[in-house]
mmCIF file of C-alpha atoms in Angstrom:
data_model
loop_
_atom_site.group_PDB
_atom_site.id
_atom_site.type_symbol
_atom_site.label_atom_id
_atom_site.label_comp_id
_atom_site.label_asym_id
_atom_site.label_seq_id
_atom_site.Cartn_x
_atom_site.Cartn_y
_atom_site.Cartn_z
ATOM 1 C CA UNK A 1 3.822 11.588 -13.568
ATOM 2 C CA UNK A 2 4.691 8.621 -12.100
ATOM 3 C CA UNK A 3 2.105 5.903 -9.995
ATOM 4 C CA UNK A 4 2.774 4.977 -6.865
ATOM 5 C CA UNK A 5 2.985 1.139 -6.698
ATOM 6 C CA UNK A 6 3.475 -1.096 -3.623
ATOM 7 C CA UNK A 7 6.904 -2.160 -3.055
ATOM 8 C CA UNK A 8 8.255 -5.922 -2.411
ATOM 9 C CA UNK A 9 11.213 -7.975 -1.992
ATOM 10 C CA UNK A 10 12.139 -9.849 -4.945
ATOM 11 C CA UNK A 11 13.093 -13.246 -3.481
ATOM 12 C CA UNK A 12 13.010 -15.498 -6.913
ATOM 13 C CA UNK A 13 12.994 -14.558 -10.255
ATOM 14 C CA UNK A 14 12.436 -16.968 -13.153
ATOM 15 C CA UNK A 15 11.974 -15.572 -16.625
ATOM 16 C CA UNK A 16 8.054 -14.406 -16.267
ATOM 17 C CA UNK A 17 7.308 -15.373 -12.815
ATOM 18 C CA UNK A 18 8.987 -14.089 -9.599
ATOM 19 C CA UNK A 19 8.332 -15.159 -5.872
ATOM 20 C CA UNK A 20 7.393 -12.135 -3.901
ATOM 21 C CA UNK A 21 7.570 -10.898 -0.113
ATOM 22 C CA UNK A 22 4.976 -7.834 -0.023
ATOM 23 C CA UNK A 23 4.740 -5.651 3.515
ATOM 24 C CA UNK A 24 1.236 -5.347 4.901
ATOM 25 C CA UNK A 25 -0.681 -2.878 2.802
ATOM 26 C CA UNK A 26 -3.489 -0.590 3.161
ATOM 27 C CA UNK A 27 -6.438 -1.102 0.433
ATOM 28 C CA UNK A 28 -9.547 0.147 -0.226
ATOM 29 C CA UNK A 29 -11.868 -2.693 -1.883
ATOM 30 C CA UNK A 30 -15.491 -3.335 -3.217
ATOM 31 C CA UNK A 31 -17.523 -6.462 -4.422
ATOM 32 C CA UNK A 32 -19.072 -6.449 -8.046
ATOM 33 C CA UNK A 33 -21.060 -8.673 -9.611
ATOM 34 C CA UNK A 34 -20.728 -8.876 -13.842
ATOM 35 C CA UNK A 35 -17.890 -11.091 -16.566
ATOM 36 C CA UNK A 36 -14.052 -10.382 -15.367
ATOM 37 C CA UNK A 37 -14.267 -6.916 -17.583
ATOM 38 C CA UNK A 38 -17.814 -5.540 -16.405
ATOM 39 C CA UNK A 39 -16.894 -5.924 -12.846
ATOM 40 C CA UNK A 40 -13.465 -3.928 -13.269
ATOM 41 C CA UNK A 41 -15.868 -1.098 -14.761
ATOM 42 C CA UNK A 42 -17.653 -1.203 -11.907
ATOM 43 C CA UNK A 43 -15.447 -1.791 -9.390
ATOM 44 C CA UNK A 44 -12.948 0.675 -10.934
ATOM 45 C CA UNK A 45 -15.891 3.553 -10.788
ATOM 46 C CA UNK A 46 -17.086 3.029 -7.301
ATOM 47 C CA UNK A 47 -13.208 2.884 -6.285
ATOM 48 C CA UNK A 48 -12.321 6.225 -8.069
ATOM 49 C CA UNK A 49 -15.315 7.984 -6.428
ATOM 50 C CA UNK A 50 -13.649 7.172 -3.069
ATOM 51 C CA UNK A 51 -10.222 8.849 -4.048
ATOM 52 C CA UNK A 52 -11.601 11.381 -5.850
ATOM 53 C CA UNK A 53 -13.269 13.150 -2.884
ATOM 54 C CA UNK A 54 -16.382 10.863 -2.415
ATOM 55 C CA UNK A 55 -15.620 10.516 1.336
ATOM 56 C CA UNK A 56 -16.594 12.443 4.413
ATOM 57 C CA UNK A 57 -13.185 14.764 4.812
ATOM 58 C CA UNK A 58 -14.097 15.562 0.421
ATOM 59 C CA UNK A 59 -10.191 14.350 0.386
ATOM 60 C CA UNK A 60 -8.640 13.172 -2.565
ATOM 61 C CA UNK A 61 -6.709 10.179 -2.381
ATOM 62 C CA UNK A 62 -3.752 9.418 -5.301
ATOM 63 C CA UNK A 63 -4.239 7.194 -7.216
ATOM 64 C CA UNK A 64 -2.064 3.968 -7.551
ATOM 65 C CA UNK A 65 -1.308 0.618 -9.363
ATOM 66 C CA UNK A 66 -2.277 -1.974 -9.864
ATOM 67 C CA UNK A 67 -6.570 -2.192 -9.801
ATOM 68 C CA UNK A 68 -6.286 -6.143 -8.784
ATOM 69 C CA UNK A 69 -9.265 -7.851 -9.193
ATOM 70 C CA UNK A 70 -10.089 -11.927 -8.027
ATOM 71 C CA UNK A 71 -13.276 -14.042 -8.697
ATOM 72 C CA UNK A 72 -14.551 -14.630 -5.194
ATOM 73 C CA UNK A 73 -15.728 -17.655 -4.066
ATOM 74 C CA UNK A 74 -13.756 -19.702 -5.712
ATOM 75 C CA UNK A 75 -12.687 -23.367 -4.533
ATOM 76 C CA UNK A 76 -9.349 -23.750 -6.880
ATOM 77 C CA UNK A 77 -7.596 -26.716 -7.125
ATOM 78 C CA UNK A 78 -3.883 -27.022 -8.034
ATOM 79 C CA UNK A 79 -4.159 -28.274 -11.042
ATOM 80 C CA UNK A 80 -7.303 -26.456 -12.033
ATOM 81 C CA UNK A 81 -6.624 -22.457 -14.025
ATOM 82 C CA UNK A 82 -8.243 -20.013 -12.136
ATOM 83 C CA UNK A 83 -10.409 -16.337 -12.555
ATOM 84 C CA UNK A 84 -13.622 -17.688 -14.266
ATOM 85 C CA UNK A 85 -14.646 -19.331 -17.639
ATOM 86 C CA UNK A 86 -14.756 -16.927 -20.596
ATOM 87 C CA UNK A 87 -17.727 -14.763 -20.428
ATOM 88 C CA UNK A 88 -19.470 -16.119 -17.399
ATOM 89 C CA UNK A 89 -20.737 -13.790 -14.690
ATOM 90 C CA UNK A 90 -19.717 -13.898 -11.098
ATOM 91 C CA UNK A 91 -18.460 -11.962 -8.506
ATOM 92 C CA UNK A 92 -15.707 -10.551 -7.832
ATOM 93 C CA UNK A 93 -13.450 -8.176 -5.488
ATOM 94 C CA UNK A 94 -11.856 -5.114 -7.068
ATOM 95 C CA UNK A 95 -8.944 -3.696 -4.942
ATOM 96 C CA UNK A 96 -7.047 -0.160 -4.980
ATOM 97 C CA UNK A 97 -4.132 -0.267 -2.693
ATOM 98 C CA UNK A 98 -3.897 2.949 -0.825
ATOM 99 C CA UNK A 99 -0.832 5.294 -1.223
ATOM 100 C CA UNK A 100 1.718 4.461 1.552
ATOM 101 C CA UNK A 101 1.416 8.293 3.304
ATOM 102 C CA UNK A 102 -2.252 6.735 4.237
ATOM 103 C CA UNK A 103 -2.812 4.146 7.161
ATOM 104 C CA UNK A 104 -6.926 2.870 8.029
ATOM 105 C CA UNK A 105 -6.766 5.244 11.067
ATOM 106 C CA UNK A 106 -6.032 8.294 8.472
ATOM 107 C CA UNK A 107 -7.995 7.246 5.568
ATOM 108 C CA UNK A 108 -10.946 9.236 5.240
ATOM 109 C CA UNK A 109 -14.598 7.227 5.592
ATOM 110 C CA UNK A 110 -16.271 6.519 2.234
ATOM 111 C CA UNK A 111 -19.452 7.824 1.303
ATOM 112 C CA UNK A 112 -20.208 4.933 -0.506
ATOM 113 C CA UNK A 113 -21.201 1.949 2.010
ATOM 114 C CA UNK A 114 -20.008 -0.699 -0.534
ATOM 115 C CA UNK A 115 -16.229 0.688 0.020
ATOM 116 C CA UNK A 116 -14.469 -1.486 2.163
ATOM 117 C CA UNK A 117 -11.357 0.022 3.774
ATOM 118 C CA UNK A 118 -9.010 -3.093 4.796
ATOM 119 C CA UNK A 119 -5.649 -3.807 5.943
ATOM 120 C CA UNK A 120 -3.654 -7.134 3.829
ATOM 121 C CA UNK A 121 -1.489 -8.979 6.003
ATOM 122 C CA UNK A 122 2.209 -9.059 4.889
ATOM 123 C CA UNK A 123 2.258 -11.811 1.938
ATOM 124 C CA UNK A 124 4.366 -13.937 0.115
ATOM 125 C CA UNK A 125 2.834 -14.234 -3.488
ATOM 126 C CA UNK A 126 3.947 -16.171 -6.798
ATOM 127 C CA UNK A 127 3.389 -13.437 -9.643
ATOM 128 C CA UNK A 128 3.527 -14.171 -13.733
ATOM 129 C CA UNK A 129 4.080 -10.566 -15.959
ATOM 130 C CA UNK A 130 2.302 -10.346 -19.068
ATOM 131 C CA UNK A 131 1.263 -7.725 -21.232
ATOM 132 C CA UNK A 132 -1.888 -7.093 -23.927
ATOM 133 C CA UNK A 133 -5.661 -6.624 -22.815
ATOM 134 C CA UNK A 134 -5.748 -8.898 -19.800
ATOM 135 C CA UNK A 135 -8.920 -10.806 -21.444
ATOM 136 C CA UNK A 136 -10.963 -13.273 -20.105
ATOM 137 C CA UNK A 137 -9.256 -16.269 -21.749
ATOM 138 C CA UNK A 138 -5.761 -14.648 -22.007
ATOM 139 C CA UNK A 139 -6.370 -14.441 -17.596
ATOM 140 C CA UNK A 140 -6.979 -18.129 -17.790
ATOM 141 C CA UNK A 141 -4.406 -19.049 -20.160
ATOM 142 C CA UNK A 142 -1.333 -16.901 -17.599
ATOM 143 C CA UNK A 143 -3.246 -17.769 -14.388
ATOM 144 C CA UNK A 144 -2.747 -22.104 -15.763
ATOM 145 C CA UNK A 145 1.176 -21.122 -16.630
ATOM 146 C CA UNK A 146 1.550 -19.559 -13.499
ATOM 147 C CA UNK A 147 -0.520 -22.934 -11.163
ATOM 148 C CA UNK A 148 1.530 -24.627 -13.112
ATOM 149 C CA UNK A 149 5.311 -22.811 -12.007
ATOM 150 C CA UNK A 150 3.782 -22.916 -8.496
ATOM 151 C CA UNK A 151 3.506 -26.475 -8.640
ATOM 152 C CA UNK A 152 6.772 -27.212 -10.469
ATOM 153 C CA UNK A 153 8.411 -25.205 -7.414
ATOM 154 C CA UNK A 154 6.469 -26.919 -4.945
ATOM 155 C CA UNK A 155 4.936 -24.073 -3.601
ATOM 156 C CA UNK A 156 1.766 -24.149 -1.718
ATOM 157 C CA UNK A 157 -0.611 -21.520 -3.100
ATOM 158 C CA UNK A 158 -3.471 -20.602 -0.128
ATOM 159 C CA UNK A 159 -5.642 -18.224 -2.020
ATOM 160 C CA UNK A 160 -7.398 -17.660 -5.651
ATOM 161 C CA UNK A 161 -5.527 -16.221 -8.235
ATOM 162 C CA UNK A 162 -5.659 -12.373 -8.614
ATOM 163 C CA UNK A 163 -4.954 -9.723 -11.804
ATOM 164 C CA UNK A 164 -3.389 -7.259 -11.175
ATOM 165 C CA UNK A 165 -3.157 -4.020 -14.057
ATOM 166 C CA UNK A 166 -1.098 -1.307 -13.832
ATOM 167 C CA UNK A 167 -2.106 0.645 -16.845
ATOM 168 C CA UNK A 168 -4.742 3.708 -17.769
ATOM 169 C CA UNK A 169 -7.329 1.954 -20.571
ATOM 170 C CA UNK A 170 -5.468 4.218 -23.193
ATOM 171 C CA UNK A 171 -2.271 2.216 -23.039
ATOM 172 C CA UNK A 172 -1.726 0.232 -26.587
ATOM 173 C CA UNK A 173 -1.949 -3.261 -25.706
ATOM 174 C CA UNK A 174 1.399 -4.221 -25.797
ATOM 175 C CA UNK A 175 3.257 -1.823 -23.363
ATOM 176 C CA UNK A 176 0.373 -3.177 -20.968
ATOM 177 C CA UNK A 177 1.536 -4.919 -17.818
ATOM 178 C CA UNK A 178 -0.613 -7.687 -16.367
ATOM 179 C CA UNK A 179 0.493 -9.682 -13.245
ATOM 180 C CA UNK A 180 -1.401 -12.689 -12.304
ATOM 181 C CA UNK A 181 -0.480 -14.016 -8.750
ATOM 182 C CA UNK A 182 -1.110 -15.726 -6.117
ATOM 183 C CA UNK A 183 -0.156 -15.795 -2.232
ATOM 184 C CA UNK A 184 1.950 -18.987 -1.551
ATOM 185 C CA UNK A 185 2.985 -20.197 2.131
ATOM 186 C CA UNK A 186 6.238 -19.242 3.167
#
């Protein structure tokens, strides 16, 4: 069965990188403390619990991709690679964007006080595909390549760098997708 995912304008595409125009979008999101995988654990369970019935109307909520996850916090320069150094702990958001039948005023409230339900601005973002296991140092290593297109482009990027995985954990690591990307001004 297919995954919802949010839809986008294509406006540039580049071998492994494409320029993005997203609509405003509807997410639900929590804040995790832990290394880049620990914190998708955790953000991932407390997430799922919300969609699957943890909220006051005991509604489930489909499920969709990507999880996107960003180090929060962070003070990234344009030169500098982003998410965090290999193994390191820090915190980070974890992000399910809600299905598109769902707005905040008919989203059910979670039970769960560290769900945040929030509404994302429409967004122009820079994105780089890549596929395998989305480690620490292969994030790094995509989210440099991709600082580096922005700049080459000349495109201003205004946030930190965010993963984004589309994939159950059974997926064999190379049909994985992986996005890295980050919002640029228009």
């Amino acid at each position: 069965m297919a995954v919802e995912t949010p839809r986008y304008a294509t406006v540039l595409r580049d071998g492994d990188h494409e320029l993005r125009d997203y609509p405003a979008l509807v997410v639900a999101e929590v804040t995790v403390e832990g290394d880049q995988k620990t914190a998708a654990n955790r953000g991932f369970r407390l997430l799922a619990n919300y969609i699957f019935g943890g909220n006051r109307k005991r509604a489930e909520i489909a499920m969709t991709a990507p999880v996107a996850q960003q180090a929060v916090g962070e003070k990234i320069a344009m030169t500098a690679p982003v998410a965090q150094v290999p193994g390191a702990a820090g915190t980070w958001k974890v992000r399910f964007t809600m299905p598109s039948a769902w707005t905040l005023d008919t989203l059910p409230v979670p039970n769960d006080a560290r769900v945040s339900l929030q509404r994302i601005e429409p967004a122009r973002l820079a994105v780089r595909r890549f596929s395998g296991l989305a480690r620490p140092e292969d994030v790094q290593a995509q989210s440099a390549a991709l600082l580096a297109w922005v700049q080459a482009r000349r495109l201003r990027p205004t946030g930190p760098v965010t993963l984004a995985q589309y994939n159950p954990p059974w997926t064999p690591w190379f049909l994985r997708r992986n996005e890295v990307m980050v919002e640029v001004a228009r």
